[in-house]
Amino acid sequence: MAAAAALTPATPLRFKPYSTLRFLSFYSKNPTNPRLFPPLPRRSVPSHSTFHRKRCFCSVISAALQSGEMKKTEFAEKKVGEMGNKVGEFRKKVKIANIKGGPDEGLNWVGQTLVVMGWVRTLRVQSSVTFLEVNDGSSLSNMQCVMNSDAEGYDQVESGLISTGASVWVQGTLVASQGSKQKVELKVEKVVLVGKSDPSYPIQKKRVSREFLRSKAHLRPRTNTFGAVARVRNALAYATHKFFQENGFVWISSPIITASDCEGAGEQFCVTTLIPSSREAADSPVNAIPNTKEGLIDWSQDFFGKPAFLTVSGQLNAETYATALTDVYTFGPTFRAENSNTSRHLAEFWMIEPELAFADLNDDMACATAYLQYVVRHVLDNCKEDMEFFNTWIEKGVIDRLNDVAEKDFVQLTYTDAIELLLKANKKFEFPVKWGCDLQSEHERYITEQAFNGCPVIIRDYPKEIKAFYMRENDDGKTVAAMDMLVPRVGELIGGSQREERLDYLENRLDELKLNKESYWWYLDLRRYGSVPHAGFGLGFERLVQFATGVENIRDAIPFPRTPGSAEF
Amino acid sequence: MAAAAALTPATPLRFKPYSTLRFLSFYSKNPTNPRLFPPLPRRSVPSHSTFHRKRCFCSVISAALQSGEMKKTEFAEKKVGEMGNKVGEFRKKVKIANIKGGPDEGLNWVGQTLVVMGWVRTLRVQSSVTFLEVNDGSSLSNMQCVMNSDAEGYDQVESGLISTGASVWVQGTLVASQGSKQKVELKVEKVVLVGKSDPSYPIQKKRVSREFLRSKAHLRPRTNTFGAVARVRNALAYATHKFFQENGFVWISSPIITASDCEGAGEQFCVTTLIPSSREAADSPVNAIPNTKEGLIDWSQDFFGKPAFLTVSGQLNAETYATALTDVYTFGPTFRAENSNTSRHLAEFWMIEPELAFADLNDDMACATAYLQYVVRHVLDNCKEDMEFFNTWIEKGVIDRLNDVAEKDFVQLTYTDAIELLLKANKKFEFPVKWGCDLQSEHERYITEQAFNGCPVIIRDYPKEIKAFYMRENDDGKTVAAMDMLVPRVGELIGGSQREERLDYLENRLDELKLNKESYWWYLDLRRYGSVPHAGFGLGFERLVQFATGVENIRDAIPFPRTPGSAEF
């Protein structure tokens, strides 16, 4: 492990241009100006580029190329107070998306010397020329790198070290491409293998099933599909924050662990330290768990002094902040310990739960509609290439479907009218329709896909018996101010309600349902001190990702899915 | 629970102007144009306002005032296909921050008829005039509402129903204020009590301790301090997303529950369904837990089929995405089951963990520095009023301290130099200083507060024995490419490292530490297939909130703190 060994490259190869360069780059020649990575070959900034207002750079190696004789500054000889260097400047990397993502697909960069760093997707060796497709994850598009045998480092291609899955550093000149698939390509001057790919690399060019890729969740983002899902998921998340922030909502982190008794609904995961942590857990005897004289679990010895669980919703907590800050939203993980092995259920999923004070169900529906239209429009505008990929390979028509959502008026109708509509339908349903029944997926899809022809539909004013205790009772005494938003293909995407803000109504409802009022003391306090009409909704973020991308299985809509029997990685 | 009862207001009072109006507003007169809440009294948009590009509205009651004779449309008589109404338009509310937060502090709104909805902070009845301070949580500032006895609804002031903590709807004309504390005030035409406040309201005007307020976590956002903390926390979170999104990073949700064996460090919470969920847990007998013949816990019957835990860090997962998408970041909750009852520890806290591929420790330090300066600058620019509040009431000088961070160059020095600096210091430390020791808080504070005079300092290249297995070994074979950022007052705020990307080095290190390589198969795969130099850092979000606001106890930096013995709400 001495200095010589440190020059060994990332993988045990015979040559080491990359790591040598990198190591030499660690210390600045000039301690008063320790910016280690000056931009590579100066280039004039293309006129159509969005980069003229930003500083760009290609990290690590670009500088190393210029820093051959750098050596470590000897701080130790300095006096105290003179020690220390300035921290270098952070500069945004130029990635493939920046080069090829502009309106002219990279033509404005033609003639520039560029460095591309990424992973080899394919390598095609032809008689006179070699094509290397390099992807850096910034876009679906690869950079096509075209190499003659005189390019520096070409021997690594010949020896087979540069292969699918390997990471490379490529420097060249951007030129207009002869091919029909891209406007520009990189004419390679120099290629450096950064890390080779073992021949066992499981994601070779042949198509692999999404089921197989779930067992390789650590490598699947290197595929077209999962790279695109990750980028669209990111865009949906950022658009979510933008929408709420632009509308004056405050992001609240609702708690994940809760010992509060009032979450109620749904199977919950228990969180405990009574079982030894980590590696010892597997061989833990049951009788090592602290117990009382009566043989019950002794919760007083647990971390929180009582049973604690993973949250199923942040809504009740969000209400406390909405009744202080007016408009808030949560965006965090929630959990269900339901043993559902379906393509629509996860044990761990992210939820968005806005809560609006001084608002009723109409405000709530308007907000949910505006939110959904905003994030869909954001993805259509900002993820064009990825959406075209989904449209071609995952769900034909997904772009039209999203355009409909972004542009069409959403329809609202009452549950009572929806039941009537279903009863009049010329369609035999598996589950019989009757006022008071819960709407099944087949009913929801009939309404949004057939009765309203692909238009999102909000159903409101459900029977109170099939809805949660906190929903506001309507004048009729039979229904509550609840709403579910149905969208084509996915069915229910958003569920919300106006909350019962009247103390006496809420207490009566808790009594009717035999819930323990004491547990809800703080929730009832919100009605005791300056209660206001308020409303909110919840949206499962992975359902939204499914909806926007067309991926069929929700396990492909989150990086590391948790389902019964599966919490790997 | 019939229609008449539904007209009862939010709290059982004798009069009910608000709820009556609201109920009448539920259904639109005109089903083809169901926008229920047209903007109240039309106003010309002030010329200096930022609102000329946005549609604004005052929700709920404004419309109700104009909709006295609305009645429910009879959908039921329509044919299928004609059912349903359009969902109303969502419009941004005008809040107190929008009115008073502009450069002329509201003067550009003078003459406008406005509606303010919020909670009464104080009420001062003078001989000829009554002052009502109303806060809607959008800003620290209240709207001072000035009322004569001829204002509609004034009887509710006289009868004592409008009191501290009550929620109100106030309509009036904005006028220039005679007082020195604000530029504008609302001359009240009409006031409506929305929800009264029980006299037991625990947050009266007298100052209450922050310790007491922790037991009222559901009401504390209604105080100046916690309202301001919530807004600054929100600004820090949004600035975090903005910084990384603007620099091409992709947000990744790392998993919360993990059965992966390679998290290792730190006390973890166990997540299980072997203990009955929710209400039954309290009386659960130990022997009801499934066990094997040998008396061990039978994990095969647990939800995930093996022991599962709450994550302590998303880093290893983030590395899988960084080595596919180049630059990623996580922002999510993480957990420590450590029994630390200090002002700096939470059992549940949010972490930001960026991970950069094709990057070394210098890039990492540059990114951490740029990030911190960005978010600090964002808060100084966007939370002026709240920061002035903290500067006056929480930590004198916090604004100067943050300005220093935003503007000064950060210093970097090696651990070895830091040790030398400490050894030369004219200061007796409680913990003796010696190469190889972990730096204690007293050392860190000496370095950043005294040796470098309040400048943030990054210490790098720590002895490998005191750092994590995944950190990249330096050429000297003794140190690793780790870095800790120290800031005045808080001490360590950010910790990061370049990751060991060389497969053989990493495997050797796992062997040295007697860690089970099989558990790390997927982490090692990242080094097997196209390994790249990469680096990242972690930042405890609540520490950042403490740092930015000056609040001393971390339990006041998160809405619902989880600590030993405490997981209420």
mmCIF file of C-alpha atoms in Angstrom, chain A residues 1 3 5-6 10-11 18 22-23 26 36-37 59-60 75-76 80 83-88 90 92-93 95 117-119 136-137 165 167 194-196 198 200-201 218 221-222 233-234 237-238 241-242 245-246 248 250-251 253 255-261 264 268-273 277-279 281 283-286 289 291 295-297 299 303-304 306 309 317 320-327 333 337-338 347-348 350 357-360 362-363 365-367 369-370 409-412 417 420 424 452 472-473 475 477 498 501-503 505 521-522 525 527-533 559-560 562-569, chain B residues 1-3 5-6 8 10-11 18 22-23 26 36-37 59-60 75-76 80 83-88 90 92-93 95 118-119 136-137 165 167 194-196 198 200-201 218 221-222 233-234 237-238 241-242 245-246 248 250-251 253 255-261 264 268-273 277-279 281 283-286 289 291 295-297 299 303-304 306 309 317 320-327 333 337-338 347-348 350 357-360 362-363 366-367 369-370 409-412 417 420 424 452 472-473 475 477 498 501-503 505 521-522 525 527-533 559-560 562-569:
data_model
loop_
_atom_site.group_PDB
_atom_site.id
_atom_site.type_symbol
_atom_site.label_atom_id
_atom_site.label_comp_id
_atom_site.label_asym_id
_atom_site.label_seq_id
_atom_site.Cartn_x
_atom_site.Cartn_y
_atom_site.Cartn_z
ATOM 1 C CA MET A 1 0.000 0.000 0.000
ATOM 2 C CA ALA A 3 3.067 5.210 -2.978
ATOM 3 C CA ALA A 5 0.771 0.900 -5.323
ATOM 4 C CA ALA A 6 -1.362 4.014 -5.180
ATOM 5 C CA ALA A 10 -9.055 1.581 -10.843
ATOM 6 C CA THR A 11 -8.863 -1.965 -12.053
ATOM 7 C CA TYR A 18 -5.781 7.871 -16.115
ATOM 8 C CA ARG A 22 -5.377 11.995 -11.524
ATOM 9 C CA PHE A 23 -2.921 11.466 -8.744
ATOM 10 C CA PHE A 26 -4.230 16.277 -6.333
ATOM 11 C CA LEU A 36 -7.007 22.482 -9.689
ATOM 12 C CA PHE A 37 -9.099 21.988 -12.757
ATOM 13 C CA SER A 59 -13.621 17.809 -14.293
ATOM 14 C CA VAL A 60 -10.664 15.867 -13.060
ATOM 15 C CA PHE A 75 2.294 23.132 4.543
ATOM 16 C CA ALA A 76 4.235 21.783 7.475
ATOM 17 C CA VAL A 80 0.290 28.634 12.192
ATOM 18 C CA MET A 83 -1.537 27.168 6.953
ATOM 19 C CA GLY A 84 -4.317 26.153 4.659
ATOM 20 C CA ASN A 85 -5.269 26.729 1.076
ATOM 21 C CA LYS A 86 -8.372 28.163 -0.447
ATOM 22 C CA VAL A 87 -10.937 25.618 -1.540
ATOM 23 C CA GLY A 88 -11.240 25.425 -5.307
ATOM 24 C CA PHE A 90 -17.037 24.571 -8.174
ATOM 25 C CA LYS A 92 -20.761 22.901 -13.590
ATOM 26 C CA LYS A 93 -19.706 19.998 -15.778
ATOM 27 C CA LYS A 95 -22.427 16.787 -20.065
ATOM 28 C CA MET A 117 -16.709 11.028 -19.583
ATOM 29 C CA GLY A 118 -19.092 8.134 -19.260
ATOM 30 C CA TRP A 119 -19.768 4.477 -19.770
ATOM 31 C CA ASP A 136 -22.995 9.778 -19.067
ATOM 32 C CA GLY A 137 -26.559 9.433 -17.784
ATOM 33 C CA GLY A 165 -19.800 -1.263 -19.453
ATOM 34 C CA SER A 167 -15.856 3.791 -18.153
ATOM 35 C CA VAL A 194 -10.931 4.781 -16.611
ATOM 36 C CA GLY A 195 -12.309 1.485 -15.364
ATOM 37 C CA LYS A 196 -12.601 -1.711 -17.334
ATOM 38 C CA ASP A 198 -15.421 -7.479 -16.308
ATOM 39 C CA SER A 200 -19.400 -10.970 -16.623
ATOM 40 C CA TYR A 201 -21.129 -7.554 -16.945
ATOM 41 C CA HIS A 218 -27.503 -1.380 -8.614
ATOM 42 C CA PRO A 221 -29.869 2.786 -14.007
ATOM 43 C CA ARG A 222 -27.246 2.155 -16.697
ATOM 44 C CA ARG A 233 -38.841 10.868 -11.673
ATOM 45 C CA ASN A 234 -36.380 13.636 -10.823
ATOM 46 C CA ALA A 237 -40.063 15.721 -7.968
ATOM 47 C CA TYR A 238 -38.556 19.067 -8.826
ATOM 48 C CA HIS A 241 -41.438 21.518 -5.302
ATOM 49 C CA LYS A 242 -41.601 24.300 -7.884
ATOM 50 C CA GLN A 245 -43.149 26.915 -3.719
ATOM 51 C CA GLU A 246 -44.392 29.210 -6.471
ATOM 52 C CA GLY A 248 -46.665 29.990 -1.393
ATOM 53 C CA VAL A 250 -44.201 25.631 2.880
ATOM 54 C CA TRP A 251 -42.550 22.194 2.744
ATOM 55 C CA SER A 253 -41.229 17.128 6.987
ATOM 56 C CA PRO A 255 -42.379 12.431 11.064
ATOM 57 C CA ILE A 256 -41.455 8.945 9.826
ATOM 58 C CA ILE A 257 -41.445 7.173 13.185
ATOM 59 C CA THR A 258 -44.513 7.760 15.279
ATOM 60 C CA ALA A 259 -45.731 6.494 18.619
ATOM 61 C CA SER A 260 -48.920 8.487 18.163
ATOM 62 C CA ASP A 261 -51.991 6.325 18.500
ATOM 63 C CA GLY A 264 -55.015 4.023 12.826
ATOM 64 C CA GLN A 268 -47.974 -0.651 10.115
ATOM 65 C CA PHE A 269 -44.356 -1.659 10.551
ATOM 66 C CA CYS A 270 -43.129 -1.709 14.130
ATOM 67 C CA VAL A 271 -39.889 0.180 14.858
ATOM 68 C CA THR A 272 -37.955 -1.124 17.829
ATOM 69 C CA THR A 273 -34.576 -1.427 19.507
ATOM 70 C CA SER A 277 -29.358 -4.272 15.866
ATOM 71 C CA SER A 278 -27.819 -5.267 12.563
ATOM 72 C CA ARG A 279 -25.661 -8.354 12.289
ATOM 73 C CA ALA A 281 -30.356 -9.841 14.780
ATOM 74 C CA ASP A 283 -29.461 -15.198 15.633
ATOM 75 C CA SER A 284 -31.444 -13.412 18.259
ATOM 76 C CA PRO A 285 -33.317 -15.564 20.771
ATOM 77 C CA VAL A 286 -36.933 -14.615 21.429
ATOM 78 C CA ILE A 289 -36.588 -9.571 24.345
ATOM 79 C CA ASN A 291 -40.662 -8.730 29.094
ATOM 80 C CA GLY A 295 -44.845 -12.154 29.823
ATOM 81 C CA LEU A 296 -45.736 -9.108 27.745
ATOM 82 C CA ILE A 297 -43.172 -7.186 25.744
ATOM 83 C CA TRP A 299 -42.064 -1.472 25.964
ATOM 84 C CA PHE A 303 -36.118 3.365 22.534
ATOM 85 C CA PHE A 304 -39.250 5.488 22.655
ATOM 86 C CA LYS A 306 -43.685 2.649 23.991
ATOM 87 C CA PHE A 309 -44.425 2.539 14.052
ATOM 88 C CA ASN A 317 -49.176 16.346 11.143
ATOM 89 C CA THR A 320 -51.007 21.209 12.452
ATOM 90 C CA TYR A 321 -48.772 23.303 10.229
ATOM 91 C CA ALA A 322 -51.515 24.300 7.796
ATOM 92 C CA THR A 323 -53.462 25.763 10.706
ATOM 93 C CA ALA A 324 -50.471 27.983 11.447
ATOM 94 C CA LEU A 325 -48.856 28.707 8.054
ATOM 95 C CA THR A 326 -51.996 28.441 5.858
ATOM 96 C CA ASP A 327 -50.596 26.339 2.992
ATOM 97 C CA PRO A 333 -41.655 8.374 2.501
ATOM 98 C CA ALA A 337 -47.025 -3.457 5.813
ATOM 99 C CA GLU A 338 -49.696 -4.952 3.561
ATOM 100 C CA ALA A 347 -44.242 -1.334 1.217
ATOM 101 C CA GLU A 348 -42.252 1.917 1.059
ATOM 102 C CA TRP A 350 -43.094 8.536 -1.331
ATOM 103 C CA ALA A 357 -56.191 26.264 5.254
ATOM 104 C CA PHE A 358 -59.136 28.559 4.578
ATOM 105 C CA ALA A 359 -60.039 26.187 1.777
ATOM 106 C CA ASP A 360 -62.898 23.860 0.952
ATOM 107 C CA ASN A 362 -63.558 23.048 -4.413
ATOM 108 C CA ASP A 363 -60.226 24.692 -3.634
ATOM 109 C CA MET A 365 -59.955 19.911 -6.376
ATOM 110 C CA ALA A 366 -58.700 23.028 -8.134
ATOM 111 C CA CYS A 367 -55.304 22.699 -6.470
ATOM 112 C CA THR A 369 -55.892 19.657 -10.909
ATOM 113 C CA ALA A 370 -53.494 22.586 -11.272
ATOM 114 C CA ASP A 409 -60.632 20.468 -18.437
ATOM 115 C CA PHE A 410 -61.002 18.016 -15.615
ATOM 116 C CA VAL A 411 -64.552 16.920 -14.852
ATOM 117 C CA GLN A 412 -66.042 16.668 -11.387
ATOM 118 C CA ASP A 417 -74.127 10.805 -9.983
ATOM 119 C CA GLU A 420 -76.229 6.558 -11.504
ATOM 120 C CA LYS A 424 -77.119 3.280 -16.720
ATOM 121 C CA PHE A 452 -65.602 10.722 -20.131
ATOM 122 C CA ARG A 472 -66.032 16.727 6.616
ATOM 123 C CA GLU A 473 -69.670 15.726 6.754
ATOM 124 C CA ASP A 475 -75.248 18.887 4.639
ATOM 125 C CA GLY A 477 -75.608 13.909 6.728
ATOM 126 C CA GLN A 498 -62.071 18.732 3.177
ATOM 127 C CA GLU A 501 -63.062 21.368 11.298
ATOM 128 C CA ARG A 502 -66.088 21.373 13.666
ATOM 129 C CA LEU A 503 -65.044 20.053 17.060
ATOM 130 C CA TYR A 505 -68.812 16.798 14.630
ATOM 131 C CA TRP A 521 -55.989 15.241 21.829
ATOM 132 C CA TRP A 522 -53.633 17.295 19.693
ATOM 133 C CA ASP A 525 -56.836 20.921 19.749
ATOM 134 C CA ARG A 527 -60.439 22.499 16.322
ATOM 135 C CA ARG A 528 -60.392 23.981 19.805
ATOM 136 C CA TYR A 529 -58.113 26.902 19.061
ATOM 137 C CA GLY A 530 -58.884 28.935 15.985
ATOM 138 C CA SER A 531 -60.249 26.158 13.798
ATOM 139 C CA VAL A 532 -60.501 26.901 10.093
ATOM 140 C CA PRO A 533 -62.003 25.094 7.111
ATOM 141 C CA PRO A 559 -34.787 3.030 -7.390
ATOM 142 C CA PHE A 560 -34.903 0.330 -4.698
ATOM 143 C CA ARG A 562 -39.474 -2.700 -1.013
ATOM 144 C CA THR A 563 -42.097 -5.443 -1.261
ATOM 145 C CA PRO A 564 -42.963 -8.560 0.720
ATOM 146 C CA GLY A 565 -39.803 -10.639 0.975
ATOM 147 C CA SER A 566 -37.648 -8.042 -0.722
ATOM 148 C CA ALA A 567 -35.564 -5.269 0.832
ATOM 149 C CA GLU A 568 -32.241 -5.873 -0.863
ATOM 150 C CA PHE A 569 -29.607 -3.246 -1.606
ATOM 151 C CA MET B 1 -76.745 15.614 11.558
ATOM 152 C CA ALA B 2 -79.284 17.064 9.181
ATOM 153 C CA ALA B 3 -78.917 20.122 7.024
ATOM 154 C CA ALA B 5 -76.894 21.043 11.964
ATOM 155 C CA ALA B 6 -74.469 21.425 9.110
ATOM 156 C CA THR B 8 -73.350 25.082 12.886
ATOM 157 C CA ALA B 10 -66.645 25.524 13.413
ATOM 158 C CA THR B 11 -67.038 25.850 17.142
ATOM 159 C CA TYR B 18 -68.887 32.357 8.279
ATOM 160 C CA ARG B 22 -69.359 28.902 3.135
ATOM 161 C CA PHE B 23 -72.050 26.319 2.798
ATOM 162 C CA PHE B 26 -70.483 24.938 -2.370
ATOM 163 C CA LEU B 36 -66.822 29.221 -7.288
ATOM 164 C CA PHE B 37 -64.555 31.862 -5.930
ATOM 165 C CA SER B 59 -60.303 31.979 -1.189
ATOM 166 C CA VAL B 60 -63.524 30.662 0.223
ATOM 167 C CA PHE B 75 -77.130 16.602 -12.207
ATOM 168 C CA ALA B 76 -79.403 13.642 -11.808
ATOM 169 C CA VAL B 80 -75.081 10.239 -19.169
ATOM 170 C CA MET B 83 -73.006 14.798 -16.288
ATOM 171 C CA GLY B 84 -70.198 16.498 -14.487
ATOM 172 C CA ASN B 85 -68.887 20.000 -14.125
ATOM 173 C CA LYS B 86 -65.542 21.457 -14.920
ATOM 174 C CA VAL B 87 -63.173 21.700 -11.987
ATOM 175 C CA GLY B 88 -62.577 25.279 -10.924
ATOM 176 C CA PHE B 90 -56.685 27.273 -8.964
ATOM 177 C CA LYS B 92 -52.725 31.764 -5.788
ATOM 178 C CA LYS B 93 -53.883 33.360 -2.545
ATOM 179 C CA LYS B 95 -51.158 36.540 1.737
ATOM 180 C CA GLY B 118 -55.403 34.185 9.685
ATOM 181 C CA TRP B 119 -55.060 33.822 13.415
ATOM 182 C CA ASP B 136 -51.386 33.980 8.358
ATOM 183 C CA GLY B 137 -47.994 32.287 8.682
ATOM 184 C CA GLY B 165 -55.634 32.261 18.904
ATOM 185 C CA SER B 167 -59.137 32.509 13.387
ATOM 186 C CA VAL B 194 -64.049 31.713 11.679
ATOM 187 C CA GLY B 195 -63.104 29.633 14.716
ATOM 188 C CA LYS B 196 -62.985 30.837 18.279
ATOM 189 C CA ASP B 198 -60.862 28.298 23.874
ATOM 190 C CA SER B 200 -57.249 27.427 27.644
ATOM 191 C CA TYR B 201 -55.179 28.306 24.545
ATOM 192 C CA HIS B 218 -48.913 20.938 17.163
ATOM 193 C CA PRO B 221 -45.707 26.823 14.543
ATOM 194 C CA ARG B 222 -48.154 29.577 15.557
ATOM 195 C CA ARG B 233 -36.177 25.424 6.908
ATOM 196 C CA ASN B 234 -38.398 25.470 3.825
ATOM 197 C CA ALA B 237 -34.764 22.771 1.446
ATOM 198 C CA TYR B 238 -35.861 24.503 -1.729
ATOM 199 C CA HIS B 241 -33.033 21.320 -4.670
ATOM 200 C CA LYS B 242 -32.379 24.411 -6.765
ATOM 201 C CA GLN B 245 -30.919 20.797 -10.136
ATOM 202 C CA GLU B 246 -29.224 23.847 -11.627
ATOM 203 C CA GLY B 248 -27.303 18.864 -13.365
ATOM 204 C CA VAL B 250 -30.548 14.000 -10.301
ATOM 205 C CA TRP B 251 -32.513 13.553 -7.062
ATOM 206 C CA SER B 253 -34.693 8.466 -3.219
ATOM 207 C CA PRO B 255 -34.350 3.360 0.522
ATOM 208 C CA ILE B 256 -35.515 3.888 4.105
ATOM 209 C CA ILE B 257 -35.980 0.247 5.059
ATOM 210 C CA THR B 258 -33.039 -1.967 4.259
ATOM 211 C CA ALA B 259 -32.209 -5.604 4.823
ATOM 212 C CA SER B 260 -28.813 -5.049 3.254
ATOM 213 C CA ASP B 261 -26.000 -6.156 5.519
ATOM 214 C CA GLY B 264 -22.800 -1.470 9.278
ATOM 215 C CA GLN B 268 -30.049 0.852 13.872
ATOM 216 C CA PHE B 269 -33.778 0.578 14.457
ATOM 217 C CA CYS B 270 -35.262 -2.784 13.597
ATOM 218 C CA VAL B 271 -38.347 -2.753 11.333
ATOM 219 C CA THR B 272 -40.639 -5.726 11.772
ATOM 220 C CA THR B 273 -44.157 -7.077 11.418
ATOM 221 C CA SER B 277 -49.286 -3.611 14.589
ATOM 222 C CA SER B 278 -50.664 -0.499 16.183
ATOM 223 C CA ARG B 279 -53.084 -0.687 19.053
ATOM 224 C CA ALA B 281 -48.791 -3.895 20.323
ATOM 225 C CA ASP B 283 -50.297 -5.789 25.252
ATOM 226 C CA SER B 284 -48.353 -8.152 23.080
ATOM 227 C CA PRO B 285 -46.907 -11.255 24.762
ATOM 228 C CA VAL B 286 -43.303 -12.060 23.975
ATOM 229 C CA ILE B 289 -43.359 -13.753 18.391
ATOM 230 C CA ASN B 291 -39.636 -18.577 16.839
ATOM 231 C CA GLY B 295 -35.863 -20.458 20.325
ATOM 232 C CA LEU B 296 -34.517 -17.884 17.912
ATOM 233 C CA ILE B 297 -36.701 -15.268 16.287
ATOM 234 C CA TRP B 299 -37.238 -14.109 10.612
ATOM 235 C CA PHE B 303 -42.388 -9.119 6.189
ATOM 236 C CA PHE B 304 -39.078 -9.081 4.371
ATOM 237 C CA LYS B 306 -35.066 -11.470 7.177
ATOM 238 C CA PHE B 309 -33.559 -1.917 9.604
ATOM 239 C CA ASN B 317 -27.219 3.451 -2.762
ATOM 240 C CA THR B 320 -25.015 3.044 -7.645
ATOM 241 C CA TYR B 321 -26.855 5.897 -9.348
ATOM 242 C CA ALA B 322 -23.827 8.198 -9.545
ATOM 243 C CA THR B 323 -21.980 5.493 -11.456
ATOM 244 C CA ALA B 324 -24.778 5.584 -14.031
ATOM 245 C CA LEU B 325 -26.039 9.191 -14.090
ATOM 246 C CA THR B 326 -22.762 10.932 -13.078
ATOM 247 C CA ASP B 327 -24.137 13.397 -10.499
ATOM 248 C CA PRO B 333 -34.783 10.860 6.338
ATOM 249 C CA ALA B 337 -30.925 4.513 17.492
ATOM 250 C CA GLU B 338 -28.262 6.091 19.702
ATOM 251 C CA ALA B 347 -33.097 9.715 16.252
ATOM 252 C CA GLU B 348 -34.737 10.768 12.978
ATOM 253 C CA TRP B 350 -33.031 14.464 7.161
ATOM 254 C CA ALA B 357 -18.768 10.613 -10.481
ATOM 255 C CA PHE B 358 -15.562 11.471 -12.322
ATOM 256 C CA ALA B 359 -14.692 13.576 -9.313
ATOM 257 C CA ASP B 360 -12.029 13.579 -6.631
ATOM 258 C CA ASN B 362 -11.033 18.534 -4.560
ATOM 259 C CA ASP B 363 -14.229 18.473 -6.602
ATOM 260 C CA ALA B 366 -15.527 22.631 -4.099
ATOM 261 C CA CYS B 367 -19.081 21.286 -4.412
ATOM 262 C CA THR B 369 -18.432 24.863 -0.412
ATOM 263 C CA ALA B 370 -20.476 26.105 -3.361
ATOM 264 C CA ASP B 409 -13.047 31.861 0.937
ATOM 265 C CA PHE B 410 -13.159 28.541 2.697
ATOM 266 C CA VAL B 411 -9.820 27.203 3.880
ATOM 267 C CA GLN B 412 -8.646 23.631 3.461
ATOM 268 C CA ASP B 417 -1.374 20.134 9.486
ATOM 269 C CA GLU B 420 0.392 20.437 14.140
ATOM 270 C CA LYS B 424 1.356 24.675 18.592
ATOM 271 C CA PHE B 452 -8.977 30.824 11.210
ATOM 272 C CA ARG B 472 -10.110 6.186 -0.743
ATOM 273 C CA GLU B 473 -6.621 5.466 0.500
ATOM 274 C CA ASP B 475 -0.602 7.639 -1.624
ATOM 275 C CA GLY B 477 -0.910 4.468 2.755
ATOM 276 C CA GLN B 498 -13.551 10.373 -2.228
ATOM 277 C CA GLU B 501 -12.949 2.976 -6.560
ATOM 278 C CA ARG B 502 -10.148 0.372 -6.865
ATOM 279 C CA LEU B 503 -11.582 -3.095 -6.433
ATOM 280 C CA TYR B 505 -7.982 -1.854 -2.410
ATOM 281 C CA TRP B 521 -21.415 -7.878 -3.588
ATOM 282 C CA TRP B 522 -23.387 -5.120 -5.275
ATOM 283 C CA ASP B 525 -19.846 -4.682 -8.551
ATOM 284 C CA ARG B 527 -15.836 -1.378 -9.015
ATOM 285 C CA ARG B 528 -16.010 -4.432 -11.238
ATOM 286 C CA TYR B 529 -17.911 -2.843 -14.097
ATOM 287 C CA GLY B 530 -16.676 0.531 -15.308
ATOM 288 C CA SER B 531 -15.439 1.874 -12.005
ATOM 289 C CA VAL B 532 -14.816 5.617 -11.854
ATOM 290 C CA PRO B 533 -13.281 7.957 -9.307
ATOM 291 C CA PRO B 559 -41.350 19.969 13.195
ATOM 292 C CA PHE B 560 -41.721 16.762 15.215
ATOM 293 C CA ARG B 562 -37.781 12.060 17.705
ATOM 294 C CA THR B 563 -35.449 11.447 20.623
ATOM 295 C CA PRO B 564 -35.059 8.741 23.274
ATOM 296 C CA GLY B 565 -38.415 8.361 24.986
ATOM 297 C CA SER B 566 -40.162 10.782 22.666
ATOM 298 C CA ALA B 567 -42.076 10.101 19.458
ATOM 299 C CA GLU B 568 -45.294 11.960 20.164
ATOM 300 C CA PHE B 569 -47.563 13.531 17.554
#
